[in-house]
XYZ file of N, CA, C and O in Angstrom:
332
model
N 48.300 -115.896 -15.569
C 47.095 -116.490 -16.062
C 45.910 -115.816 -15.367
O 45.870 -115.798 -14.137
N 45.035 -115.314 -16.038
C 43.561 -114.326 -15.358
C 43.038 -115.811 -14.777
O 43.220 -116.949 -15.209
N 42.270 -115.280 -13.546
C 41.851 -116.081 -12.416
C 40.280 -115.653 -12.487
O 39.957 -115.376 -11.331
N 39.095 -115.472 -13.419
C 38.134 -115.219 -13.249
C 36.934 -115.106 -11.505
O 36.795 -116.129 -10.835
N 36.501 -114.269 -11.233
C 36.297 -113.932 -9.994
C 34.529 -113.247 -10.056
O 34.116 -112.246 -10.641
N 34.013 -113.953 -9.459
C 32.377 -113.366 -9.165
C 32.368 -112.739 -8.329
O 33.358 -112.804 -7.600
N 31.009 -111.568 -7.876
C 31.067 -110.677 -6.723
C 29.653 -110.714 -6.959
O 29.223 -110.741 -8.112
N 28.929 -110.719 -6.004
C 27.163 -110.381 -5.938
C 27.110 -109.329 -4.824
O 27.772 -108.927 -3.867
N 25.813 -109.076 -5.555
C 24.949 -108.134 -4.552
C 23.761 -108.921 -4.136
O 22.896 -109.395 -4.872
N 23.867 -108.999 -2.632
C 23.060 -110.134 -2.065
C 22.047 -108.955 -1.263
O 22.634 -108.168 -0.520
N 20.480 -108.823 -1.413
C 20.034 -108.341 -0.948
C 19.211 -109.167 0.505
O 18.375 -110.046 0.300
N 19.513 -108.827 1.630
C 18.877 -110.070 2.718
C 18.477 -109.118 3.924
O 19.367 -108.390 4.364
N 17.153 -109.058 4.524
C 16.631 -108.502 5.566
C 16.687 -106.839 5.605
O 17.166 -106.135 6.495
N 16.076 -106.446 4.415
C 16.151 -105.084 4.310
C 17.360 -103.990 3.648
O 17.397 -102.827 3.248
N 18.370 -105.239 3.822
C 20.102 -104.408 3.484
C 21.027 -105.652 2.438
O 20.651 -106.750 2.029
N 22.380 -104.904 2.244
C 22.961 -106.112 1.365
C 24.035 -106.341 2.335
O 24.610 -105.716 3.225
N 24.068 -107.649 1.719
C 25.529 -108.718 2.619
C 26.848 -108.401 2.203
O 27.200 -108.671 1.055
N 27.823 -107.712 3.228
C 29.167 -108.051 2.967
C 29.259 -108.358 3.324
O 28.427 -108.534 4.213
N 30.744 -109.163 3.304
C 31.811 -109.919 3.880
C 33.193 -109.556 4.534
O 33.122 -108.374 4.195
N 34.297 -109.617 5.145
C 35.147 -108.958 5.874
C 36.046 -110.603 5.109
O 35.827 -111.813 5.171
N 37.351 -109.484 4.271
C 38.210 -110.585 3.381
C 39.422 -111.121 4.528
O 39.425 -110.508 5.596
N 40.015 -111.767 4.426
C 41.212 -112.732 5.520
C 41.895 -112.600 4.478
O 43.031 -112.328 4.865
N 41.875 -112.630 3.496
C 43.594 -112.405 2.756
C 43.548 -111.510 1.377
O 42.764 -110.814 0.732
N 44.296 -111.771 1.361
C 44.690 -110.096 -0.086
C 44.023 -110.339 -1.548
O 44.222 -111.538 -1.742
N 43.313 -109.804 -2.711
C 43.568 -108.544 -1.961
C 42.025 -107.906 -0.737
O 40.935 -108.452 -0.566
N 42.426 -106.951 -0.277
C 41.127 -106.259 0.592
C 41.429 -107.067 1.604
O 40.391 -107.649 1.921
N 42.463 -107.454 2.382
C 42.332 -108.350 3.712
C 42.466 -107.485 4.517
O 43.389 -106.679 4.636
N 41.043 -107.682 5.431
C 40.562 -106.940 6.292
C 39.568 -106.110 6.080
O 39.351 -105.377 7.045
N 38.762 -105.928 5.011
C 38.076 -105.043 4.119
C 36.762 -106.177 4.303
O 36.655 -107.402 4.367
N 35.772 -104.890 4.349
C 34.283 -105.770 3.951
C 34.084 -105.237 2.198
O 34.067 -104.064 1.826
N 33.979 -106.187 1.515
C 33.919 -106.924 0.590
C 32.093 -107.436 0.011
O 31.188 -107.636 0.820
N 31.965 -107.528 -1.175
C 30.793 -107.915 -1.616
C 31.358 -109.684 -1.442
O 32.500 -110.134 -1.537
N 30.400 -110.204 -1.232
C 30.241 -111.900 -1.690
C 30.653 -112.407 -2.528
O 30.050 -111.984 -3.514
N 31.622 -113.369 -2.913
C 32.122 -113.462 -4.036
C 33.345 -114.579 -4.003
O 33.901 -114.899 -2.953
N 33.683 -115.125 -5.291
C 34.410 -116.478 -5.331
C 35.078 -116.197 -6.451
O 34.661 -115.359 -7.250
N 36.216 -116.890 -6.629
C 37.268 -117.141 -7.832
C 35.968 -118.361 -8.725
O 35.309 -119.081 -7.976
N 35.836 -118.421 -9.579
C 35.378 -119.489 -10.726
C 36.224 -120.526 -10.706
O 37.384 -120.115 -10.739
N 36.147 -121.681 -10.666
C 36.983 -122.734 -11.202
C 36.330 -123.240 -12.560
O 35.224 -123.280 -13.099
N 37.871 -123.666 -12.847
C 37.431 -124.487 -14.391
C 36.342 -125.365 -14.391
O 36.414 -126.359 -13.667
N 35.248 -125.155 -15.142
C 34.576 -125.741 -15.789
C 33.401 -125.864 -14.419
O 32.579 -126.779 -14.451
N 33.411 -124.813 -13.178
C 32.628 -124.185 -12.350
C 31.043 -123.552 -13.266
O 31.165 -122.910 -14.309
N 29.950 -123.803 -12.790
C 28.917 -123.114 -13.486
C 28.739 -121.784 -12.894
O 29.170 -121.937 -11.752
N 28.356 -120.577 -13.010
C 28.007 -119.459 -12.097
C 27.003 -119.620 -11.041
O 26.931 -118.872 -10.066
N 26.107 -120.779 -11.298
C 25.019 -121.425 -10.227
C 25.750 -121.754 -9.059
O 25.677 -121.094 -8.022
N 26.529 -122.872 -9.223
C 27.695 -123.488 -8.404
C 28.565 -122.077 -7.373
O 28.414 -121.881 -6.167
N 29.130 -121.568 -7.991
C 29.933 -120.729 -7.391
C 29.379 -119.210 -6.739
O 29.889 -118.292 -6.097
N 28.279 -119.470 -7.204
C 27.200 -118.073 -6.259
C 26.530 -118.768 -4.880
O 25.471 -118.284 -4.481
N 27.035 -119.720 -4.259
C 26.662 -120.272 -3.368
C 27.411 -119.521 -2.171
O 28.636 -119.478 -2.066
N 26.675 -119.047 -1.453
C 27.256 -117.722 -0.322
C 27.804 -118.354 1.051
O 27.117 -118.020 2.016
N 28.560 -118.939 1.260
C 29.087 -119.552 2.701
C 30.168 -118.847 3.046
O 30.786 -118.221 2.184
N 30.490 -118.848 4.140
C 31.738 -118.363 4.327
C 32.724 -119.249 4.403
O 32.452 -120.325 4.936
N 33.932 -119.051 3.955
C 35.091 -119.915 3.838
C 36.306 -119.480 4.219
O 36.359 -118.280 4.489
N 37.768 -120.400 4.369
C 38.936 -119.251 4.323
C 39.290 -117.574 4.204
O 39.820 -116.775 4.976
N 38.796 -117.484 3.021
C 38.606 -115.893 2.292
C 38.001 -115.209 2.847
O 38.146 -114.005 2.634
N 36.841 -115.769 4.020
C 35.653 -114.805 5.008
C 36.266 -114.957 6.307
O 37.126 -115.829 6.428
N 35.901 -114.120 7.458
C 35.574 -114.629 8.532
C 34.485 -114.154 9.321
O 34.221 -114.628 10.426
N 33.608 -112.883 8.579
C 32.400 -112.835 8.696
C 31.397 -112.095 7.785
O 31.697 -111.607 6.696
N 29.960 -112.058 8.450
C 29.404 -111.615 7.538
C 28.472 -110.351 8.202
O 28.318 -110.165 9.409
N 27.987 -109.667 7.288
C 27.099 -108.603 8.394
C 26.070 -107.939 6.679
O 26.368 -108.238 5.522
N 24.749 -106.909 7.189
C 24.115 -107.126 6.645
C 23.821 -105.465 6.803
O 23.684 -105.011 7.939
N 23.729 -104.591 5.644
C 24.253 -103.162 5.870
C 23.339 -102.330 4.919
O 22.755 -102.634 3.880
N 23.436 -100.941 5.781
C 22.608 -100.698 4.652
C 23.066 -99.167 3.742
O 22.345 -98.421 3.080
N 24.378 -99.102 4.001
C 25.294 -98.302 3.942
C 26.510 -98.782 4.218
O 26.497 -99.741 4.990
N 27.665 -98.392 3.800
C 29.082 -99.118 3.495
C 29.652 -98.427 4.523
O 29.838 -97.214 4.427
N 30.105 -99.362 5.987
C 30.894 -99.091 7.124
C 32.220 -98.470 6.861
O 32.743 -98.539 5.749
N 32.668 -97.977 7.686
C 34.244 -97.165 7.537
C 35.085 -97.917 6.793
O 35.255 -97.639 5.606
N 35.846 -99.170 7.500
C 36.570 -100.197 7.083
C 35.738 -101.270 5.464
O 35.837 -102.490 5.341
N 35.181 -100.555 4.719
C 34.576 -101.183 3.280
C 35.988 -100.737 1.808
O 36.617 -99.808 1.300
N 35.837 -101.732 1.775
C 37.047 -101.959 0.515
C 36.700 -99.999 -0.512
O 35.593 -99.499 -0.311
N 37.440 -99.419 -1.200
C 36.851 -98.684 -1.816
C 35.891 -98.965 -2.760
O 34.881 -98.266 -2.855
N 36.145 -100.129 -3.630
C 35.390 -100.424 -4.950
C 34.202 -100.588 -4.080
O 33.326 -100.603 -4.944
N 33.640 -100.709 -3.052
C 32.041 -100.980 -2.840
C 31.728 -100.230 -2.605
O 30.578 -100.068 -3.014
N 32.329 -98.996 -1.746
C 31.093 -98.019 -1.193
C 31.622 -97.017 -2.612
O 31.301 -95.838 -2.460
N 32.264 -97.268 -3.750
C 31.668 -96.632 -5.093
C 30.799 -97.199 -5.460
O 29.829 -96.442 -5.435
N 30.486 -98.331 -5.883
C 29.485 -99.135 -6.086
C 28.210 -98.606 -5.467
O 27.332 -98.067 -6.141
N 28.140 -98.786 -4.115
C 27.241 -98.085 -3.334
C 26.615 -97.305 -3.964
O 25.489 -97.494 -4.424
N 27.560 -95.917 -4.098
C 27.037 -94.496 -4.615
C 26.516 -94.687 -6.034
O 25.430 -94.299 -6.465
N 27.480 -95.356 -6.698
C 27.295 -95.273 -8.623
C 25.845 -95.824 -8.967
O 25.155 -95.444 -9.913
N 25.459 -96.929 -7.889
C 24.323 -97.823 -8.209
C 23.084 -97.378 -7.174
O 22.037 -98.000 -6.994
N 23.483 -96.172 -6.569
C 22.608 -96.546 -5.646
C 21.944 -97.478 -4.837
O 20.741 -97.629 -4.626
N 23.201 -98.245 -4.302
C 23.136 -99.080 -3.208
C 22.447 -99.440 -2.228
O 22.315 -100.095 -3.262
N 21.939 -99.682 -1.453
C 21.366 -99.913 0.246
C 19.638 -98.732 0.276
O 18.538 -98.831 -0.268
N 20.368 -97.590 1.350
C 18.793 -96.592 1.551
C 18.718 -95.947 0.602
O 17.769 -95.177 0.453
């Protein structure tokens, strides 16, 4: 069953926010911000940025650190990301 899943680009203090994931997939990976949807979840609701289980921290970048999942620091480049 598809598990619908949000990811933002959080721009905060000059740079954007990742996250560092605790479980799979990307555990151990800094990660964009982001939540599974629940049923009948609004996208308002679930773009609410805390850290939870799935986090155990956060940091604020302006360029994609060594240890960054691949899909972001493509992202990075494709979108012109951060500087």
């Amino acid at each position: 069953m598809p598990q619908p899943c949000v990811d933002f680009v959080v721009e905060y203090e000059d740079g954007i926010v990742l996250t560092r994931r605790q479980n799979e997939p990307a555990k151990g990976e800094w990660f964009w911000p982001g939540s599974r949807l629940h049923r009948g979840e609004r996208l308002d609701d679930a773009a609410k940025i805390t850290l939870d289980d799935q986090h155990d921290a956060y940091r604020v970048v302006t360029e994609p650190p060594g240890d960054t999942n691949q899909y972001v620091t493509e992202s990075f480049e494709q979108f012109d990301i951060g500087q």
